[in-house]
Amino acid sequence: MRICVINPNTASAMTESIADAARSVAASGTEVVAVTNPMGPASIESHYDEALAVPGLLRVITEMEADDPADGYLLACFGDPGLDAAREIAVAPVIGIAEAAMHVATMLGRGYSVVTTLSRTIGRAEDLAATYGMAARCRGFHACEIPVLELETNPDTAAILTEACRDALAADGSDAIVLGCAGMADLAATISDKIGAPVIDGVAAGTLLLQSMAALGLRTGTTSGEFRTPPPKRYTGVLAEFGRG
Amino acid sequence: MRICVINPNTASAMTESIADAARSVAASGTEVVAVTNPMGPASIESHYDEALAVPGLLRVITEMEADDPADGYLLACFGDPGLDAAREIAVAPVIGIAEAAMHVATMLGRGYSVVTTLSRTIGRAEDLAATYGMAARCRGFHACEIPVLELETNPDTAAILTEACRDALAADGSDAIVLGCAGMADLAATISDKIGAPVIDGVAAGTLLLQSMAALGLRTGTTSGEFRTPPPKRYTGVLAEFGRG
Amino acid sequence: MRICVINPNTASAMTESIADAARSVAASGTEVVAVTNPMGPASIESHYDEALAVPGLLRVITEMEADDPADGYLLACFGDPGLDAAREIAVAPVIGIAEAAMHVATMLGRGYSVVTTLSRTIGRAEDLAATYGMAARCRGFHACEIPVLELETNPDTAAILTEACRDALAADGSDAIVLGCAGMADLAATISDKIGAPVIDGVAAGTLLLQSMAALGLRTGTTSGEFRTPPPKRYTGVLAEFGRG
Amino acid sequence: MRICVINPNTASAMTESIADAARSVAASGTEVVAVTNPMGPASIESHYDEALAVPGLLRVITEMEADDPADGYLLACFGDPGLDAAREIAVAPVIGIAEAAMHVATMLGRGYSVVTTLSRTIGRAEDLAATYGMAARCRGFHACEIPVLELETNPDTAAILTEACRDALAADGSDAIVLGCAGMADLAATISDKIGAPVIDGVAAGTLLLQSMAALGLRTGTTSGEFRTPPPKRYTGVLAEFGRG
Amino acid sequence: MRICVINPNTASAMTESIADAARSVAASGTEVVAVTNPMGPASIESHYDEALAVPGLLRVITEMEADDPADGYLLACFGDPGLDAAREIAVAPVIGIAEAAMHVATMLGRGYSVVTTLSRTIGRAEDLAATYGMAARCRGFHACEIPVLELETNPDTAAILTEACRDALAADGSDAIVLGCAGMADLAATISDKIGAPVIDGVAAGTLLLQSMAALGLRTGTTSGEFRTPPPKRYTGVLAEFGRG
Amino acid sequence: MRICVINPNTASAMTESIADAARSVAASGTEVVAVTNPMGPASIESHYDEALAVPGLLRVITEMEADDPADGYLLACFGDPGLDAAREIAVAPVIGIAEAAMHVATMLGRGYSVVTTLSRTIGRAEDLAATYGMAARCRGFHACEIPVLELETNPDTAAILTEACRDALAADGSDAIVLGCAGMADLAATISDKIGAPVIDGVAAGTLLLQSMAALGLRTGTTSGEFRTPPPKRYTGVLAEFGRG
């Protein structure tokens, strides 16, 4: 089985750390292919960045489907960018890390809290929670205000994030924490130990969900028509290559 | 890793079929222990049956926790009976098959339909869908009107159920089917092939979700207090053995 | 007319106090029969306790229906345990005290607050509020942290509870208080006087709702099939007596 | 105890029938005072009629409060006109018949259907259902298309209404019927017998709810401020008499 | 084009200020006719006042429709009194200032806060927000506790209101402010400058929405039947003149 | 005043027709600048197309903001692509035509129906309706199954679309129609005449909403931080030009 984990930003160092998180939980028979977005933003910290991360990740899926289709695709950015579009062009299941983490979190207690990077990204997380049916279960959104690419370099990341998680649990009366950025993947276990509560990293959770879906033989459904292959279309400009014959 | 799959009814033949469904998808390193409810109803087809299935399944968990705790417990009845209570007494995660199947289904398309046994059980399924945040994603509930214990003996089960699933997809404009009874586990693949849509059996899905949670080191959260070990309590009558010191 | 008030726990002293609360408001022509659960937990302070209170209360109803059916059944525990199952086996209406109190509370202002015993029981109350359509009206849940069986013996119960109610009104901007435990029934009037707001005890409210339903000739509806008599079923183990021919 | 039942329209014949419905269920110690709106529309079949029924019913309450306050006020029109305003000026509880019937209906099964007079009034009933938290429980709204004042004179009313109720149960999968007009009060029992399902008339239900609230000593809460006595205000024009010193 | 702005209270000074707010934004070809309610309360600060403001504003519309129909009617009180009734009797569109302001506010950010006069009016604003689908977008309701008719005379109105708006933004994490009273119309620009956030006055917003609707040729729809002309009806008492032949 | 209407697809003929629709309703002092997307799909009929329409429309806004900022930006595709991102980079308000049409439609009756091109686009429209708070008001989604670019060339478009609108009104019990594609803009008036109900074209509605917002001096709020200018970021690959210093 082969799971493709896509880092929607162009920071390859982060791709490595995401790949590690995915591989550390995947079964021995599961190959994890980690791909960095070949175009777009160095990190995703705005609606603008997120929108512009989508072409590249769709390109990654299109190429992999053409060459050697994966058994599942994971979008490793907490905004779950381009999820619906990706589902149209992949035969295998596609999930986002926010989607994966939020669903798992609801099975570990009554309510959970999301702890993310910059507060400006909370709006998107709220939208996703509503879309995924988590309005009642997702008790609060909290930001540690560390930019994405500083998560790895800031020596205080673990301490600041741990404190933010502890505060979130108390403020929201939650049973679990969802980490709101793929760049936090390596910290889940440490924080969980310190705060005494389950901490869900969507990269690891999503990898195992996809592995499970593949084992179950499940693929995105197309009977309503919404997720069928997009109609052929001519594309122009710098996006001409995205046209589908 | 050891996953305990509990058949909440007392029909041991059904336990075998549930165990098969779980084992057929579990990883090679995952041991599936299937346990039949030692007390209560032969099948669960009413709120009454479901309520009375709970003591036995809680007993199973209590004993396993005392002897040799599992890494996850699956409640293999689509009413997810006693789920909150089970979470209080198990250290490992506990999930229900309706919960497992409904969450997975939302990641395979926009909407899904539930196809169950008797129409009188639909009310419970509606309640669960609402509780799990699926009010918008769960597009319809349908009954094939075959009683639980006749699923295996009725020669027309596969045909009737397949037709019900096909009708449900069309009526609801859904992308996926959730099977509404653990006794339908063995039919998921066949029906999926016939109707050309993903069909989710909660036994298989739940087994893999628990396997994933265990691999992630996740356990039910207790920080809000709701899922902490129940306070000690004296029990009396035929339920005296349920008292907790 | 005869209303059966069931104390879902096995503490007969509490049954007496519940009976008093019911009788103090019932019409002169209404006989209140108070029954203590013949099996199960001494008090209900967890999902586990609540689940295990259900068999006994169903037994009480089954026996009464066989011998001399009541004109209404009140489940006098704020978790409304076994409500749907009870509705299947009783011909007369069955209501829970949380259900009764919450519905009455919405007719006395815009929002109300629930004040209960232990905070670990709040999750269940939230679930009930959502199920009863009270998501917008029920403004907050508060715990006084006095265990159920200490409500009567703790000399400070009235004072602590009054303060908790006063704080709840202010914090939530509520117009009314719903008491979250049958063991608080005798304090409703006193607290109401002290805080200057309506305080609803579900035991008294539920008794009068049932009396009203009986006067109206109303019984649980069975046309959808969900609340028809459960199908006959063999039961085994210590629950064998619950089998229905 | 004295319950004031207000007919919000000016048709005194209808007031008599409403009074009969209320008195037929009230306890022997409960006096039912039925009052016809002294001003406004002969019947209420539009938002316009409903809005203009409000001044008169507020006048009735104001005068009764000044002279000899009732222990409860029932607004006997299914649009529950002026409910919030009435709660500000009465000390005793005020409820509407839609409110009463809808709340009682939810305790008799999972879902109910509303059967009303003209289809143009369904929008208002939908609004009320949403406001009362019944979005999930109220499964459908149906009109028999008989104008309010023809309910009593049309020889086919019982037959047409019975058929509409039967159809509603089947179409909605409901367990109970709520009658959507005070003018249908006398038909509840007959229809119930014919369709084999509980049929709730808000006049009777509301009378008993108010009787219950009065027995419980409950009054509209004022702690949030919303339902305190309105601030003094000068009124002019034909409504000058409504000014409050 | 002619827009009729109705002041639902009888304070003609306030009508002038409302007219100014409307005229200051209307296009040069748009005539704004401002009308003071000919009967009812001097200001609207309770459900009682609001209910009794309705007859007069319906009268205004009825007369204008008979004489010289406007191209749009604006109900300039934040409770949007009589909106559904007004839609039945006007051919042109009718909107309320709360409706106008809340809809515009959602297009300027994720969440907005309402700042109104007296806290007792918040309940009504909550009801409207729910009715208009703003439950998720309307983040909070705040009162400055200045009575309606003191808004113009209190020398500290601007300062107090500005502070309340600033606090509301911070408390709610909002992107915009909706002013909760027509009497605040002249302060929108000033407050916006001071707090650095968009401040929406429903009088100005509603005037331009109506102007837009008229330019688009849009009128209230009548196909569902709900907003067709009310059926003819005899009216009596001081409201006799409201009868419709 | 200058309103920029962006056609998110690359079909310049459609841009002309959109521009006509906008100009035909704009005030004489309002200049409408219509811009065709310089890159991406020829039409938008899938999530894939929609995602890839976003870079180009963001480019249009970025360039216009740099050169000569407009007073409002309208995204003239019913999927409202890139709306949140666009709000971050424009100072003036940005709205989508689905957003505009849906909000206006709620002020013209109780419920409305959306009639769109291909049924596969309905999922996106459902998501938008939920996001905009229209879950209760938007009664149904219907497709005429004419591809976007055939709307102008198919000689039966007007007839097919008119019939679909008429059917939608009846099926949903709606008071208004919302056209689900910018390419239908020129048909709104004709269809409205034929079906006797308001038909809202988002291009015209959105143009006037933006004109109104500009007249009111309203701009997207930034106080919550979500819609502030995106943080500077390096972009690579074919999207390198999207980097922000």
PDB file of N, CA and C in Angstrom, chain A residues 117-155:
ATOM      1  N   THR A 117      -1.487  27.958  14.926  1.00  0.00           N
ATOM      2  CA  THR A 117      -0.361  28.892  14.883  1.00  0.00           C
ATOM      3  C   THR A 117      -0.835  30.340  15.078  1.00  0.00           C
ATOM      4  N   LEU A 118      -1.180  30.992  13.989  1.00  0.00           N
ATOM      5  CA  LEU A 118      -1.592  32.397  14.072  1.00  0.00           C
ATOM      6  C   LEU A 118      -3.109  32.511  14.210  1.00  0.00           C
ATOM      7  N   SER A 119      -3.549  33.466  14.983  1.00  0.00           N
ATOM      8  CA  SER A 119      -4.988  33.614  15.208  1.00  0.00           C
ATOM      9  C   SER A 119      -5.738  33.938  13.913  1.00  0.00           C
ATOM     10  N   ARG A 120      -5.067  34.506  12.957  1.00  0.00           N
ATOM     11  CA  ARG A 120      -5.766  34.842  11.714  1.00  0.00           C
ATOM     12  C   ARG A 120      -6.225  33.594  10.958  1.00  0.00           C
ATOM     13  N   THR A 121      -5.697  32.433  11.308  1.00  0.00           N
ATOM     14  CA  THR A 121      -6.122  31.211  10.618  1.00  0.00           C
ATOM     15  C   THR A 121      -7.329  30.550  11.288  1.00  0.00           C
ATOM     16  N   ILE A 122      -7.775  31.108  12.396  1.00  0.00           N
ATOM     17  CA  ILE A 122      -8.874  30.463  13.141  1.00  0.00           C
ATOM     18  C   ILE A 122     -10.180  30.465  12.346  1.00  0.00           C
ATOM     19  N   GLY A 123     -10.409  31.534  11.595  1.00  0.00           N
ATOM     20  CA  GLY A 123     -11.649  31.592  10.813  1.00  0.00           C
ATOM     21  C   GLY A 123     -11.809  30.380   9.900  1.00  0.00           C
ATOM     22  N   ARG A 124     -10.731  30.047   9.211  1.00  0.00           N
ATOM     23  CA  ARG A 124     -10.778  28.884   8.320  1.00  0.00           C
ATOM     24  C   ARG A 124     -11.068  27.602   9.120  1.00  0.00           C
ATOM     25  N   ALA A 125     -10.432  27.469  10.264  1.00  0.00           N
ATOM     26  CA  ALA A 125     -10.657  26.269  11.085  1.00  0.00           C
ATOM     27  C   ALA A 125     -12.104  26.201  11.561  1.00  0.00           C
ATOM     28  N   GLU A 126     -12.668  27.337  11.867  1.00  0.00           N
ATOM     29  CA  GLU A 126     -14.097  27.381  12.246  1.00  0.00           C
ATOM     30  C   GLU A 126     -14.984  26.905  11.105  1.00  0.00           C
ATOM     31  N   ASP A 127     -14.670  27.387   9.914  1.00  0.00           N
ATOM     32  CA  ASP A 127     -15.438  26.965   8.740  1.00  0.00           C
ATOM     33  C   ASP A 127     -15.359  25.449   8.551  1.00  0.00           C
ATOM     34  N   LEU A 128     -14.168  24.912   8.682  1.00  0.00           N
ATOM     35  CA  LEU A 128     -14.007  23.473   8.505  1.00  0.00           C
ATOM     36  C   LEU A 128     -14.769  22.700   9.581  1.00  0.00           C
ATOM     37  N   ALA A 129     -14.671  23.169  10.817  1.00  0.00           N
ATOM     38  CA  ALA A 129     -15.381  22.482  11.899  1.00  0.00           C
ATOM     39  C   ALA A 129     -16.876  22.447  11.608  1.00  0.00           C
ATOM     40  N   ALA A 130     -17.410  23.558  11.130  1.00  0.00           N
ATOM     41  CA  ALA A 130     -18.835  23.600  10.797  1.00  0.00           C
ATOM     42  C   ALA A 130     -19.139  22.628   9.655  1.00  0.00           C
ATOM     43  N   THR A 131     -18.321  22.650   8.623  1.00  0.00           N
ATOM     44  CA  THR A 131     -18.529  21.777   7.467  1.00  0.00           C
ATOM     45  C   THR A 131     -18.469  20.308   7.872  1.00  0.00           C
ATOM     46  N   TYR A 132     -17.586  19.981   8.804  1.00  0.00           N
ATOM     47  CA  TYR A 132     -17.439  18.588   9.216  1.00  0.00           C
ATOM     48  C   TYR A 132     -18.449  18.179  10.304  1.00  0.00           C
ATOM     49  N   GLY A 133     -19.353  19.072  10.668  1.00  0.00           N
ATOM     50  CA  GLY A 133     -20.375  18.723  11.658  1.00  0.00           C
ATOM     51  C   GLY A 133     -19.892  18.810  13.095  1.00  0.00           C
ATOM     52  N   MET A 134     -18.849  19.590  13.332  1.00  0.00           N
ATOM     53  CA  MET A 134     -18.232  19.632  14.644  1.00  0.00           C
ATOM     54  C   MET A 134     -18.622  20.859  15.473  1.00  0.00           C
ATOM     55  N   ALA A 135     -19.661  21.546  15.032  1.00  0.00           N
ATOM     56  CA  ALA A 135     -20.032  22.790  15.714  1.00  0.00           C
ATOM     57  C   ALA A 135     -20.202  22.569  17.213  1.00  0.00           C
ATOM     58  N   ALA A 136     -20.771  21.433  17.611  1.00  0.00           N
ATOM     59  CA  ALA A 136     -21.018  21.207  19.036  1.00  0.00           C
ATOM     60  C   ALA A 136     -19.820  20.582  19.741  1.00  0.00           C
ATOM     61  N   ARG A 137     -19.012  19.861  19.026  1.00  0.00           N
ATOM     62  CA  ARG A 137     -17.906  19.140  19.651  1.00  0.00           C
ATOM     63  C   ARG A 137     -16.636  19.964  19.749  1.00  0.00           C
ATOM     64  N   CYS A 138     -16.436  20.858  18.809  1.00  0.00           N
ATOM     65  CA  CYS A 138     -15.225  21.664  18.802  1.00  0.00           C
ATOM     66  C   CYS A 138     -15.475  22.855  19.718  1.00  0.00           C
ATOM     67  N   ARG A 139     -14.891  22.831  20.888  1.00  0.00           N
ATOM     68  CA  ARG A 139     -15.250  23.783  21.942  1.00  0.00           C
ATOM     69  C   ARG A 139     -14.515  25.123  21.878  1.00  0.00           C
ATOM     70  N   GLY A 140     -13.399  25.162  21.163  1.00  0.00           N
ATOM     71  CA  GLY A 140     -12.687  26.433  21.113  1.00  0.00           C
ATOM     72  C   GLY A 140     -11.494  26.356  20.196  1.00  0.00           C
ATOM     73  N   PHE A 141     -11.070  27.517  19.727  1.00  0.00           N
ATOM     74  CA  PHE A 141      -9.915  27.645  18.840  1.00  0.00           C
ATOM     75  C   PHE A 141      -8.928  28.586  19.524  1.00  0.00           C
ATOM     76  N   HIS A 142      -7.678  28.184  19.551  1.00  0.00           N
ATOM     77  CA  HIS A 142      -6.666  28.973  20.258  1.00  0.00           C
ATOM     78  C   HIS A 142      -5.407  29.081  19.405  1.00  0.00           C
ATOM     79  N   ALA A 143      -4.739  30.207  19.499  1.00  0.00           N
ATOM     80  CA  ALA A 143      -3.532  30.413  18.698  1.00  0.00           C
ATOM     81  C   ALA A 143      -2.336  30.578  19.629  1.00  0.00           C
ATOM     82  N   CYS A 144      -1.195  30.005  19.220  1.00  0.00           N
ATOM     83  CA  CYS A 144       0.041  30.208  19.990  1.00  0.00           C
ATOM     84  C   CYS A 144       0.846  31.363  19.413  1.00  0.00           C
ATOM     85  N   GLU A 145       0.393  31.865  18.272  1.00  0.00           N
ATOM     86  CA  GLU A 145       1.014  33.025  17.595  1.00  0.00           C
ATOM     87  C   GLU A 145       2.471  32.791  17.204  1.00  0.00           C
ATOM     88  N   ILE A 146       2.830  31.564  16.932  1.00  0.00           N
ATOM     89  CA  ILE A 146       4.137  31.274  16.339  1.00  0.00           C
ATOM     90  C   ILE A 146       3.913  31.009  14.845  1.00  0.00           C
ATOM     91  N   PRO A 147       4.603  31.742  13.970  1.00  0.00           N
ATOM     92  CA  PRO A 147       4.417  31.494  12.531  1.00  0.00           C
ATOM     93  C   PRO A 147       4.837  30.068  12.164  1.00  0.00           C
ATOM     94  N   VAL A 148       4.268  29.558  11.098  1.00  0.00           N
ATOM     95  CA  VAL A 148       4.466  28.165  10.703  1.00  0.00           C
ATOM     96  C   VAL A 148       5.945  27.789  10.628  1.00  0.00           C
ATOM     97  N   LEU A 149       6.708  28.616   9.909  1.00  0.00           N
ATOM     98  CA  LEU A 149       8.104  28.227   9.670  1.00  0.00           C
ATOM     99  C   LEU A 149       9.006  28.463  10.874  1.00  0.00           C
ATOM    100  N   GLU A 150       8.465  29.102  11.896  1.00  0.00           N
ATOM    101  CA  GLU A 150       9.253  29.269  13.120  1.00  0.00           C
ATOM    102  C   GLU A 150       8.996  28.141  14.118  1.00  0.00           C
ATOM    103  N   LEU A 151       8.005  27.327  13.832  1.00  0.00           N
ATOM    104  CA  LEU A 151       7.690  26.247  14.770  1.00  0.00           C
ATOM    105  C   LEU A 151       8.919  25.389  15.043  1.00  0.00           C
ATOM    106  N   GLU A 152       9.698  25.128  13.985  1.00  0.00           N
ATOM    107  CA  GLU A 152      10.848  24.248  14.159  1.00  0.00           C
ATOM    108  C   GLU A 152      12.075  24.976  14.712  1.00  0.00           C
ATOM    109  N   THR A 153      12.138  26.283  14.432  1.00  0.00           N
ATOM    110  CA  THR A 153      13.357  27.000  14.826  1.00  0.00           C
ATOM    111  C   THR A 153      13.233  27.696  16.181  1.00  0.00           C
ATOM    112  N   ASN A 154      12.035  28.028  16.555  1.00  0.00           N
ATOM    113  CA  ASN A 154      11.856  28.725  17.831  1.00  0.00           C
ATOM    114  C   ASN A 154      12.126  27.750  18.980  1.00  0.00           C
ATOM    115  N   PRO A 155      13.101  28.048  19.818  1.00  0.00           N
ATOM    116  CA  PRO A 155      13.445  27.104  20.896  1.00  0.00           C
ATOM    117  C   PRO A 155      12.332  26.952  21.928  1.00  0.00           C
TER     118      PRO A 155
END
